mmCIF file of C-alpha atoms and ligand atoms in Angstrom:
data_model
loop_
_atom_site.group_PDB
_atom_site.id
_atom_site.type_symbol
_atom_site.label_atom_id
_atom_site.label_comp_id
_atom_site.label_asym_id
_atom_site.label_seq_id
_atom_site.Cartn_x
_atom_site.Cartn_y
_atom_site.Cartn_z
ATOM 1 C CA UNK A 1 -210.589 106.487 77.580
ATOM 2 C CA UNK A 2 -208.718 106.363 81.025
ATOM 3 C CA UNK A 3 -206.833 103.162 81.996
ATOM 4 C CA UNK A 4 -207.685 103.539 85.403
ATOM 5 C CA UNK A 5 -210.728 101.173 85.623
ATOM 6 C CA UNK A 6 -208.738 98.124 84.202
ATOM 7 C CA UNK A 7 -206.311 96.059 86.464
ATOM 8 C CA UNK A 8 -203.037 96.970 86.302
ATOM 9 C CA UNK A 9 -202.512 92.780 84.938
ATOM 10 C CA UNK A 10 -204.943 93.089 82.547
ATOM 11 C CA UNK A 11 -203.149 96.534 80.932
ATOM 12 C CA UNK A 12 -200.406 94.674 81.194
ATOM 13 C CA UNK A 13 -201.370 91.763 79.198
ATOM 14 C CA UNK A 14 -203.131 93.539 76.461
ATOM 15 C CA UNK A 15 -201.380 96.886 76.420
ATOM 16 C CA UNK A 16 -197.537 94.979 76.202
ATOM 17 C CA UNK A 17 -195.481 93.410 73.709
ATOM 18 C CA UNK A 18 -191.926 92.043 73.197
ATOM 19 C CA UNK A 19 -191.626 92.986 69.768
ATOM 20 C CA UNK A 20 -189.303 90.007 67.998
ATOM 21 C CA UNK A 21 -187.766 92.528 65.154
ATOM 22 C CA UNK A 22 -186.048 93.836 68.209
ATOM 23 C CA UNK A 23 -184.872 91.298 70.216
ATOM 24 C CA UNK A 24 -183.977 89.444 67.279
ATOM 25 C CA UNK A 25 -182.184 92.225 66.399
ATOM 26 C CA UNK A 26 -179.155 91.711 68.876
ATOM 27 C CA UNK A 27 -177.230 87.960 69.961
ATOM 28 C CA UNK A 28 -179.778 85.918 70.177
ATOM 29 C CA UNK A 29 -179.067 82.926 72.864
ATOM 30 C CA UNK A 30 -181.782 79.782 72.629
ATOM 31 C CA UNK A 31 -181.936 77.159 75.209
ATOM 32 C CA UNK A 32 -178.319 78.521 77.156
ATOM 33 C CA UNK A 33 -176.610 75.495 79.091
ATOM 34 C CA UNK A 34 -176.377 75.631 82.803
ATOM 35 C CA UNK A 35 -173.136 75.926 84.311
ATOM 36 C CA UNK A 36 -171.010 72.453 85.235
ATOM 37 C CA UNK A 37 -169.989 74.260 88.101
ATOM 38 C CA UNK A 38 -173.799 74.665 89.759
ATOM 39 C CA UNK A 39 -174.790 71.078 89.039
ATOM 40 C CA UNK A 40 -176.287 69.343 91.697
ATOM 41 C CA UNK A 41 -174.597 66.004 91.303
ATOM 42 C CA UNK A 42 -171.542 66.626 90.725
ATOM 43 C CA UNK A 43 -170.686 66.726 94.401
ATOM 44 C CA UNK A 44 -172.819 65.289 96.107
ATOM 45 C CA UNK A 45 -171.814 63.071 99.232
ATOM 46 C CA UNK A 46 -168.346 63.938 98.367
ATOM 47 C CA UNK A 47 -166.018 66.024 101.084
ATOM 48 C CA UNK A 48 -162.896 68.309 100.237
ATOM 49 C CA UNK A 49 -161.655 71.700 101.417
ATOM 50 C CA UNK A 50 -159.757 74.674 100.433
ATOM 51 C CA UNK A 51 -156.940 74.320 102.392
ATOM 52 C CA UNK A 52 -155.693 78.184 103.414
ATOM 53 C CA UNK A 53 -159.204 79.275 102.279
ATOM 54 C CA UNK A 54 -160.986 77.747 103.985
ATOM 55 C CA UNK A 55 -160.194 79.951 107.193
ATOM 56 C CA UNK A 56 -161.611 82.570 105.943
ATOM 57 C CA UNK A 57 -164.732 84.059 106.940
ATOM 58 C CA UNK A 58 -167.513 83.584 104.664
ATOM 59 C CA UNK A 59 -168.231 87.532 104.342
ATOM 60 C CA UNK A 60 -164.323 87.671 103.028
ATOM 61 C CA UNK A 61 -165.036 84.415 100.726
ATOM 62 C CA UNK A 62 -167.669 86.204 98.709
ATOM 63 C CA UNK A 63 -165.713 89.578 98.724
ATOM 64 C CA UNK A 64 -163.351 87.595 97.111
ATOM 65 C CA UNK A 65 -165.666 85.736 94.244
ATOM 66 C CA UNK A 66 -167.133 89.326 93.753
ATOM 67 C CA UNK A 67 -163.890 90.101 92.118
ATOM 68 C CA UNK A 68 -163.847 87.012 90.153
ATOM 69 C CA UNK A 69 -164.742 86.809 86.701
ATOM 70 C CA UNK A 70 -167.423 84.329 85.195
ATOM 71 C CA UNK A 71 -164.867 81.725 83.877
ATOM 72 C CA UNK A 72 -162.621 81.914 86.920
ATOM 73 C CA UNK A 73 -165.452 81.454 89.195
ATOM 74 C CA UNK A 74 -167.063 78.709 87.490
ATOM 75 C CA UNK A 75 -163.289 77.082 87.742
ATOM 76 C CA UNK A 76 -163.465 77.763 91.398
ATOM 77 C CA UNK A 77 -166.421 75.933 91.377
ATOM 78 C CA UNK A 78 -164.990 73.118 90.255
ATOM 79 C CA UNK A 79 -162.455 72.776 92.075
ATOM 80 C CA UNK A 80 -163.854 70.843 95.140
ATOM 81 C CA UNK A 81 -167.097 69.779 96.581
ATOM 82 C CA UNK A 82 -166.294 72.613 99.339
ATOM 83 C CA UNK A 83 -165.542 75.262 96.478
ATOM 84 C CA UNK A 84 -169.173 74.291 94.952
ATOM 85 C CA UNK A 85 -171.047 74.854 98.023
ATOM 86 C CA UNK A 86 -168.881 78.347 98.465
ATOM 87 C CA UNK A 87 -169.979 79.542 94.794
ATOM 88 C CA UNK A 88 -173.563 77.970 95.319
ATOM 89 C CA UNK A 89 -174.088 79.943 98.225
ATOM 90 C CA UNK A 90 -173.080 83.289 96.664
ATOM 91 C CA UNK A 91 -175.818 85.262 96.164
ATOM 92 C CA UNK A 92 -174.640 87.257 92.772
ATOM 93 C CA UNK A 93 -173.411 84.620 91.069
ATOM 94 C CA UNK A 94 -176.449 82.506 91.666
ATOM 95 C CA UNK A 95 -178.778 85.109 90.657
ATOM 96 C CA UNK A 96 -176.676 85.590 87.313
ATOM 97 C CA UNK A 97 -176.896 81.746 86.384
ATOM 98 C CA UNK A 98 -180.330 81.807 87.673
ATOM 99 C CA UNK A 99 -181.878 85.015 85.866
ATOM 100 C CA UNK A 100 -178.766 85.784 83.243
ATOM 101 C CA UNK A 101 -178.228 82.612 81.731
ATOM 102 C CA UNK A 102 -178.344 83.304 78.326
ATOM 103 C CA UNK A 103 -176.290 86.473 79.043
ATOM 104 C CA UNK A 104 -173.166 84.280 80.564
ATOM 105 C CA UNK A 105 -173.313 82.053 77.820
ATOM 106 C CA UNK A 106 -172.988 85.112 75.150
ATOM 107 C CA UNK A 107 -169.881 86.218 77.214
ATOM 108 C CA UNK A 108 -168.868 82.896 76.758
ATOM 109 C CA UNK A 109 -169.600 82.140 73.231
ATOM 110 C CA UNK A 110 -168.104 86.422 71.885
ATOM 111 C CA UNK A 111 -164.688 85.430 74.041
ATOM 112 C CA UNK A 112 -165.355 88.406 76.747
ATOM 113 C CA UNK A 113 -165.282 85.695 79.692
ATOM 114 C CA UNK A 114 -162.962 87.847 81.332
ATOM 115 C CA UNK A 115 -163.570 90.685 80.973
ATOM 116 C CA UNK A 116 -165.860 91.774 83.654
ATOM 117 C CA UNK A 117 -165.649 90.808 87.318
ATOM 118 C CA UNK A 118 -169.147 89.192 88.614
ATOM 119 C CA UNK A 119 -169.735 92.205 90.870
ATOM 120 C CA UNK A 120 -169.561 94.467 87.820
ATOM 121 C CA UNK A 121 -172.131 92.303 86.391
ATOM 122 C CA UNK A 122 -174.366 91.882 89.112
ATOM 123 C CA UNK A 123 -174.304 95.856 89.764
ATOM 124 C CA UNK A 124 -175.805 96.055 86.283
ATOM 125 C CA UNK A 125 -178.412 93.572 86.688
ATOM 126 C CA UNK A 126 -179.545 95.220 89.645
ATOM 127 C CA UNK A 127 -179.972 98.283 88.190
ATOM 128 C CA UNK A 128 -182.901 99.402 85.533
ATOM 129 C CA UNK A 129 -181.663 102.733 84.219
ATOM 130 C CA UNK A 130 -179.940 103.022 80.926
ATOM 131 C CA UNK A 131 -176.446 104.144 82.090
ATOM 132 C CA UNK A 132 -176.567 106.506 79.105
ATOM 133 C CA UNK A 133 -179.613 108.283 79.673
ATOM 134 C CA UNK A 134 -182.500 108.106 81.646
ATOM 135 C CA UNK A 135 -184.618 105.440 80.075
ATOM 136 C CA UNK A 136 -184.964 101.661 81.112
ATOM 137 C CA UNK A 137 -182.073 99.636 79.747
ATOM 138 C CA UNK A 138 -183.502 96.638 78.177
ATOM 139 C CA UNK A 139 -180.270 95.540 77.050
ATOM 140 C CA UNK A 140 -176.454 94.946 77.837
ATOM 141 C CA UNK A 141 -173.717 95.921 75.849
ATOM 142 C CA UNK A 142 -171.607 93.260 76.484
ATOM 143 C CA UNK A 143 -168.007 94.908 76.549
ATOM 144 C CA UNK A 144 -168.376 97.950 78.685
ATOM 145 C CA UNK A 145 -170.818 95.906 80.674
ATOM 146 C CA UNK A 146 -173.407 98.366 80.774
ATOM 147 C CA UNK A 147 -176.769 98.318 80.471
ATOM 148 C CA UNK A 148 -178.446 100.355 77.406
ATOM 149 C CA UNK A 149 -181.556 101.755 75.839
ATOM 150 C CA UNK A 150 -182.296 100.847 72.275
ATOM 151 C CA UNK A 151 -182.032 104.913 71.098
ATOM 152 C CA UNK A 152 -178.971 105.220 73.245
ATOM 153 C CA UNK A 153 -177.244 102.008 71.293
ATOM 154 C CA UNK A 154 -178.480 103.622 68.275
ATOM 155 C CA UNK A 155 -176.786 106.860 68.884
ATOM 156 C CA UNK A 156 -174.231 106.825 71.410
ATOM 157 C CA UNK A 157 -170.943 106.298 69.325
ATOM 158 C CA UNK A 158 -169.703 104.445 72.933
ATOM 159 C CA UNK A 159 -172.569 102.083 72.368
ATOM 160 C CA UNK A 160 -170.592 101.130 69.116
ATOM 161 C CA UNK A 161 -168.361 98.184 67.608
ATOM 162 C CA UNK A 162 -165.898 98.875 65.091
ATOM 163 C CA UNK A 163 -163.057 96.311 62.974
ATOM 164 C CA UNK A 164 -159.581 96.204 64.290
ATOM 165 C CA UNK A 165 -158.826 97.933 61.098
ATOM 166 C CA UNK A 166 -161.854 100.689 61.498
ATOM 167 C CA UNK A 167 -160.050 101.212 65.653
ATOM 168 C CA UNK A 168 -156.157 101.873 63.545
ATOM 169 C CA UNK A 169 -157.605 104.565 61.123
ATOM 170 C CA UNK A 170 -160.083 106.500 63.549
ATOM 171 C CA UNK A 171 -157.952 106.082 67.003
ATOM 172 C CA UNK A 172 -154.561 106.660 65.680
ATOM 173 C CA UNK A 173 -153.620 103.208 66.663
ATOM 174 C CA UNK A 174 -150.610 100.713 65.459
ATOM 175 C CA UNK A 175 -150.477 97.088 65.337
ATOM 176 C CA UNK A 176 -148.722 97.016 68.753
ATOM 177 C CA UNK A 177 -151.580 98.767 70.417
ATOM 178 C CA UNK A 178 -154.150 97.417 69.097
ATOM 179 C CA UNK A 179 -153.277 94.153 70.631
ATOM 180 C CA UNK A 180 -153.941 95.302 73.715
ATOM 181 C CA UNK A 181 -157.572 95.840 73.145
ATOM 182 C CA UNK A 182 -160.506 93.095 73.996
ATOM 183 C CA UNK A 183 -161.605 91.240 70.661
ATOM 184 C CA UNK A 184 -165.454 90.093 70.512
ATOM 185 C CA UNK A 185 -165.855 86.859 68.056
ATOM 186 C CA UNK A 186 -169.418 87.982 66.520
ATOM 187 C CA UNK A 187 -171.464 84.643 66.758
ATOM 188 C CA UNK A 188 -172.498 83.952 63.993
ATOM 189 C CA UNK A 189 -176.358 84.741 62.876
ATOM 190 C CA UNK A 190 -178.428 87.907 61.759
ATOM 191 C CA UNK A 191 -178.717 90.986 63.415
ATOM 192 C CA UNK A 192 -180.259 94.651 63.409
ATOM 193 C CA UNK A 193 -184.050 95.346 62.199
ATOM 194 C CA UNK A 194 -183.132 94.130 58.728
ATOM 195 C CA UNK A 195 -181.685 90.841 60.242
ATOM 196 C CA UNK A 196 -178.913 90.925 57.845
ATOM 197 C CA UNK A 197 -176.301 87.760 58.207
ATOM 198 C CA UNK A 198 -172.670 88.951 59.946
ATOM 199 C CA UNK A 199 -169.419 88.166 58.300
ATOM 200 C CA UNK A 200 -168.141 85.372 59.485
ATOM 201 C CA UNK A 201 -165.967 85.090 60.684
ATOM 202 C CA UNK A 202 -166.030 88.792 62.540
ATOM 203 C CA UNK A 203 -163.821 90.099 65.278
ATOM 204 C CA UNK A 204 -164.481 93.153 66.617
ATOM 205 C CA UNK A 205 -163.235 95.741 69.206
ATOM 206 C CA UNK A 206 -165.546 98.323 71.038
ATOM 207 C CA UNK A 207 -165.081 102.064 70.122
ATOM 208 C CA UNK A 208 -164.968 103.371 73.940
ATOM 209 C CA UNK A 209 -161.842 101.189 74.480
ATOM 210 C CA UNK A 210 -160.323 101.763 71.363
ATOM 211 C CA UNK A 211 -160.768 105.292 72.227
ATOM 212 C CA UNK A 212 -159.534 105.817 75.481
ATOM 213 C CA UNK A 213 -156.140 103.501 74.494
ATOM 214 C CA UNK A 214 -156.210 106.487 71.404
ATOM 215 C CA UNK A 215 -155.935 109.159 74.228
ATOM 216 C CA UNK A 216 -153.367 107.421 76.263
ATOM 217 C CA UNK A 217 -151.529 107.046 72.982
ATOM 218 C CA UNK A 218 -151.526 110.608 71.932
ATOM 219 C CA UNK A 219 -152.065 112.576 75.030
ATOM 220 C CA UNK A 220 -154.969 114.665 74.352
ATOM 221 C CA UNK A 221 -158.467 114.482 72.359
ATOM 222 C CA UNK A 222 -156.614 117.222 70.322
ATOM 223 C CA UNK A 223 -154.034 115.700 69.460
ATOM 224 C CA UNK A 224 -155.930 112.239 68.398
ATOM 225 C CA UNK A 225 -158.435 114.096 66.633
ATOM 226 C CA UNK A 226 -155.079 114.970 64.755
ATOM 227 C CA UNK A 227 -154.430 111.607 64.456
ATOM 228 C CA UNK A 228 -157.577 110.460 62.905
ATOM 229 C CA UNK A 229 -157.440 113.069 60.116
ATOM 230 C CA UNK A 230 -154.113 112.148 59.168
ATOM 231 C CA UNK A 231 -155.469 108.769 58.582
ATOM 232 C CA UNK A 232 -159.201 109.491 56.718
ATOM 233 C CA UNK A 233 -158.646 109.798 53.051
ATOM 234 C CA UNK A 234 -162.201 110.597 52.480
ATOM 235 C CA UNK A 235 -164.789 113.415 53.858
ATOM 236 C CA UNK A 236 -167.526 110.401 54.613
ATOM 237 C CA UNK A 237 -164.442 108.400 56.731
ATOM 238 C CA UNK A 238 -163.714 112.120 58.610
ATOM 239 C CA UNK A 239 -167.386 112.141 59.234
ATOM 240 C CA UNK A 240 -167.331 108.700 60.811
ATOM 241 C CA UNK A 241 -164.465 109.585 62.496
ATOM 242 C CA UNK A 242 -165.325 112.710 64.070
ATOM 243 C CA UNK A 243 -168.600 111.188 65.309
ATOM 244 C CA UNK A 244 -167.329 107.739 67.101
ATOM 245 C CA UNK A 245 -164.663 110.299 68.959
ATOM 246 C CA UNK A 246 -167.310 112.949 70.143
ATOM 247 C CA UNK A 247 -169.741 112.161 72.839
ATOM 248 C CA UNK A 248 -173.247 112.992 72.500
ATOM 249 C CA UNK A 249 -174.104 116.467 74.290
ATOM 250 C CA UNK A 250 -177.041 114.972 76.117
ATOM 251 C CA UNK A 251 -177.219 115.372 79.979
ATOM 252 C CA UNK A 252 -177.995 112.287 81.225
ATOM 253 C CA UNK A 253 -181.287 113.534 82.799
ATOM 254 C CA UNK A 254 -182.397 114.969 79.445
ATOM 255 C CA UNK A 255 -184.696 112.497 76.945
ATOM 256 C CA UNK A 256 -182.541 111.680 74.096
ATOM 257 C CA UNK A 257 -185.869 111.486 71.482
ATOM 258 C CA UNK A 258 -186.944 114.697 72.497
ATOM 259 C CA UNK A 259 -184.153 116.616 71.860
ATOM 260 C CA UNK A 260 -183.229 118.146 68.192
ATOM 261 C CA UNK A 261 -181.612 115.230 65.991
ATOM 262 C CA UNK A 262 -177.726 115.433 66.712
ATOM 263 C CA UNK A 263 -177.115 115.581 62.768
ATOM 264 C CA UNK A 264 -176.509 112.490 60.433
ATOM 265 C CA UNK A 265 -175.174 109.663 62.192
ATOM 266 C CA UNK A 266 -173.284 106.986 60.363
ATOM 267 C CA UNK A 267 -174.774 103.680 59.710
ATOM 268 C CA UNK A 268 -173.817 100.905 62.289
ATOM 269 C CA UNK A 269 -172.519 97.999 60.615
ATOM 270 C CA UNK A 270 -171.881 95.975 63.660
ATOM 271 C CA UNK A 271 -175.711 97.051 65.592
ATOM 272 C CA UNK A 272 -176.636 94.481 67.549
ATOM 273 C CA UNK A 273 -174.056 92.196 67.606
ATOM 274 C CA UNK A 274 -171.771 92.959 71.444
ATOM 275 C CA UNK A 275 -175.393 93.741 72.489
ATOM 276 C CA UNK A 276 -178.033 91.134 74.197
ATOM 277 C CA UNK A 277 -181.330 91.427 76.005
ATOM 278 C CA UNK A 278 -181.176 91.631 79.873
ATOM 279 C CA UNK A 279 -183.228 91.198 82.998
ATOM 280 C CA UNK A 280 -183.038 93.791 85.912
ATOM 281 C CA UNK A 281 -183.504 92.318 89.300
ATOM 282 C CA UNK A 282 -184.795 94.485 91.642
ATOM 283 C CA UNK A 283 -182.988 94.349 95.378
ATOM 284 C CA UNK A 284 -186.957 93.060 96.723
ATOM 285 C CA UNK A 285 -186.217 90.317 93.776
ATOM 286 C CA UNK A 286 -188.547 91.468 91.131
ATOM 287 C CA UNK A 287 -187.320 90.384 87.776
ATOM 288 C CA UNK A 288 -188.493 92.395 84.674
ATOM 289 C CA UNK A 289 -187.311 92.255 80.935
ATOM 290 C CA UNK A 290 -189.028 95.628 79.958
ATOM 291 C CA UNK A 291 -192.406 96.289 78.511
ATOM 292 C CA UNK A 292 -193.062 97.431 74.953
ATOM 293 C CA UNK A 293 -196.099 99.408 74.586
ATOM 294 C CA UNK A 294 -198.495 97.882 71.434
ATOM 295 C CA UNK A 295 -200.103 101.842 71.804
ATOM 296 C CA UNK A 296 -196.896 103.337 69.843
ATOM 297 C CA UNK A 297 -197.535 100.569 67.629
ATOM 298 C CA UNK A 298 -200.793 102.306 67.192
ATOM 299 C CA UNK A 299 -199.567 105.778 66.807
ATOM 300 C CA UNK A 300 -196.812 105.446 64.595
ATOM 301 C CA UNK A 301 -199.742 103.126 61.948
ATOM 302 C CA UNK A 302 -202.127 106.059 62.690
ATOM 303 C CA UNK A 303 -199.605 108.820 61.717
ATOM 304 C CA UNK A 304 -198.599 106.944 58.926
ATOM 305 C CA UNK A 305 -202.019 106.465 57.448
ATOM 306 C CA UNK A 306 -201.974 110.398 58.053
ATOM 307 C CA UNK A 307 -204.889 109.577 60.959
ATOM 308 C CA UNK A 308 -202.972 111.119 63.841
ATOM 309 C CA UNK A 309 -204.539 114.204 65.188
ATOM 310 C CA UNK A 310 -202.714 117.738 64.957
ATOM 311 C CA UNK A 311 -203.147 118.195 68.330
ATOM 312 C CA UNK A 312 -201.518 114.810 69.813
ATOM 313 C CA UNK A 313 -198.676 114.791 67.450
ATOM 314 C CA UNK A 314 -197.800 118.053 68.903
ATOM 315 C CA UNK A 315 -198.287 116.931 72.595
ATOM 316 C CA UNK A 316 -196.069 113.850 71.348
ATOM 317 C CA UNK A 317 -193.149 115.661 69.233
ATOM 318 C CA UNK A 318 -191.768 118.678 69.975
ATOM 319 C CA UNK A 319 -191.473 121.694 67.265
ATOM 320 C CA UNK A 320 -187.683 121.133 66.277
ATOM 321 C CA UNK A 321 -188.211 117.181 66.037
ATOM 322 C CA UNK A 322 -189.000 115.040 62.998
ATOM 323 C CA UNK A 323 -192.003 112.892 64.043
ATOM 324 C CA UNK A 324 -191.265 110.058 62.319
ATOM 325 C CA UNK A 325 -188.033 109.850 64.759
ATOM 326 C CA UNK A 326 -189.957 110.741 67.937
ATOM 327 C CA UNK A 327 -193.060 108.028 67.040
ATOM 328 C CA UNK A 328 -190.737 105.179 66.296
ATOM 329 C CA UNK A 329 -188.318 105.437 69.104
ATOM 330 C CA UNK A 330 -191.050 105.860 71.641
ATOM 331 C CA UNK A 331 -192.487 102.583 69.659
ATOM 332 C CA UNK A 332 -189.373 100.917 70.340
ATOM 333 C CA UNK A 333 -188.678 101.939 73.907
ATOM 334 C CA UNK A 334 -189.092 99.630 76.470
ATOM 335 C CA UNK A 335 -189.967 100.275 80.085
ATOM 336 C CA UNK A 336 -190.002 99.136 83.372
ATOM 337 C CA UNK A 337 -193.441 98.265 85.053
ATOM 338 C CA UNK A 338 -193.634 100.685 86.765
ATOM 339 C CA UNK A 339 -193.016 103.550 83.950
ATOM 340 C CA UNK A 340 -195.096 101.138 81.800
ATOM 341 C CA UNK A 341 -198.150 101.785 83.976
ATOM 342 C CA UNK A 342 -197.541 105.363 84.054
ATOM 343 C CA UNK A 343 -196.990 105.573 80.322
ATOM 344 C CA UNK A 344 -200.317 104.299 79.145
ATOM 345 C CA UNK A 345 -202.078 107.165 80.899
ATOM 346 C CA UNK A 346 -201.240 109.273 78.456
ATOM 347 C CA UNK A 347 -200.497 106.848 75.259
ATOM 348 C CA UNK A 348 -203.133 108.127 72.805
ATOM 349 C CA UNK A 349 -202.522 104.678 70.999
ATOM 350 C CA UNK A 350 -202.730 102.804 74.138
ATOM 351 C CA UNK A 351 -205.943 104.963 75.461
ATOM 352 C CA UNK A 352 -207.519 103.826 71.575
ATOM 353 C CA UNK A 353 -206.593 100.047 72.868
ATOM 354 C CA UNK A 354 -208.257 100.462 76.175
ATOM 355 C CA UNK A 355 -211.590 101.635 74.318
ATOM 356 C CA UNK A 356 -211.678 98.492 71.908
ATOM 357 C CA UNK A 357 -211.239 96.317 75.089
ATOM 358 C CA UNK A 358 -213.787 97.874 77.179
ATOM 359 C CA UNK A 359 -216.452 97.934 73.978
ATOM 360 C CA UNK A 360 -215.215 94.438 72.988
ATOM 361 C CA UNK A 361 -213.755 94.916 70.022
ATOM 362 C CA UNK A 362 -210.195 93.440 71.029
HETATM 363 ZN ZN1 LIG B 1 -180.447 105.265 76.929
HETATM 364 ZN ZN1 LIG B 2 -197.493 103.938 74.160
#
């Protein structure tokens, strides 16, 4: 049944889900504060300057806060009534405490205040694509700063957390190094589709730093590969090791569900917990948080009943692909609006949906 007679609102509204096993899956933020710095009455009537600073341009002022990260700028806020109306009136900070909030306060509440400048995180909200593949990137993994796909943070070992003591055995790293990496304090709470409870307390480094410190270390992927072995005392921890140091051999442009499975990859112990849902904002100011089709939903219940028609699970999975794979991670991708609208055209669980609705039955 074609889509094209119904509103694109009304698809929208019936067709679209947020499903709460994944959200909930990742740091979940209720009710974030709103930063000191961008209260209203803190400053009011008051007057101040900043000095030197103050003869600068405003152009060069916000060049400056770009490079700023969230702590220091909220500092700079406070600093004077004249500070607060420089960080009010900059547009990507604003926008972050406006759309973000819950986002800040994760950096916040993991210890990665610092880490990123507010331009880095501004460039990601503004963008939509996963920068891993070429999905929508419903999320952000919080300490690379970039913004993710729920297949790519399932599979791309860069997309990955490991312990301190996991970072020494599979990088090749000492004591001495290791304190050079960025720790994340897991909050505490439950996370992945199970919802199981972290340890608490839970520090954490991320594999892509961990890994590029390993290189600088040893001098060549060779040579740390080297280093890793010499470490693993077991075939499962060479296995784990072998996969967080290899990239996926996925072109960016390719669709990661699509393609044959890239062989058994280790269980996550740490999924969900650097990563968060996020907003893009687009540059005429649209704000979306991706749209889950309820049609997959559909599909993958169908095929499991063993309902699904020969004929659509082969349009839907190719030959060298398990379909249970496929089905689920197209359940479980999000998309933007735009992609959304597109996607339902050819959904045959979302096509069933728009049949019930236009005989009633919904
Ligand atoms: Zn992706
Ligand atoms: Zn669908």
């Amino acid at each position: 049944m074609s889509t094209s007679s119904l509103k694109p609102e009304i698809l929208i509204s019936r067709l679209s889900h947020r499903p709460c096993h994944l959200i909930g899956a990742m740091i979940t933020i209720s009710d974030p504060p709103k930063p000191r710095a961008l209260a209203d009455r803190l400053w009011t009537h008051r007057v101040s300057s900043l000095g030197i600073l103050d003869r600068l341009p405003p152009e060069i002022m916000w060049m400056f806060l770009d490079l700023l990260d969230i702590q220091s700028i909220a500092r700079f806020a406070m600093v004077s009534s004249r500070g607060n109306t420089v960080v009010r009136s900059h547009r990507p900070y604003r926008d972050l405490v406006t759309f973000a909030p819950h986002v800040l306060a994760a950096f916040g509440r993991t210890g990665l205040n610092g880490l990123h400048s507010v331009a880095e995180l501004y460039a990601a909200l503004q963008t939509e694509r996963c920068a891993k593949c070429k999905e929508y990137g419903a999320f952000l993994f919080l300490p690379t700063c970039e913004r993710c796909c729920w297949e790519c943070l399932l599979c791309n070992p860069s997309l990955r957390m490991v312990t301190p003591k996991e970072a020494k055995r599979y990088f090749g790293l000492s004591e001495r190094y290791l304190h050079r990496l960025p720790t994340l304090s897991v909050i505490p709470g439950n996370y992945g589709i199970c919802g199981d409870p972290a340890p608490d307390p839970c520090k954490l480094v991320s594999v892509k730093a961990a890994r590029s410190l390993g290189l600088m270390v040893h001098g060549s992927a060779e040579k740390l590969a080297q280093a890793m072995a010499r470490r693993c005392k077991s075939t499962l921890a060479l296995i784990v090791g072998r996969y967080l140091q290899g990239e996926p051999a996925v072109a960016q442009d390719q669709d990661l569900l699509l393609m044959p499975c890239q062989g058994n990859i280790p269980t996550d112990n740490f999924f969900g917990m650097a990563s968060i849902p996020f907003p893009s904002l687009s540059r005429s100011g649209r704000v979306e948080d991706g749209l889950w089709c309820k049609g997959c939903e559909v599909t993958v219940r169908e095929h499991d009943r063993g309902r699904l028609p020969g004929d659509v699970l082969a349009a839907v999975v190719p030959p060298d692909c398990g379909p249970n794979r496929v089905l689920v991670g197209l359940e479980r991708r999000a998309r933007s609006r735009e992609s959304f609208l597109e996607h339902i055209k050819h959904c045959y669980g979302a096509r069933k949906l728009v049949a019930e609705l236009k005989t009633g039955n919904s």
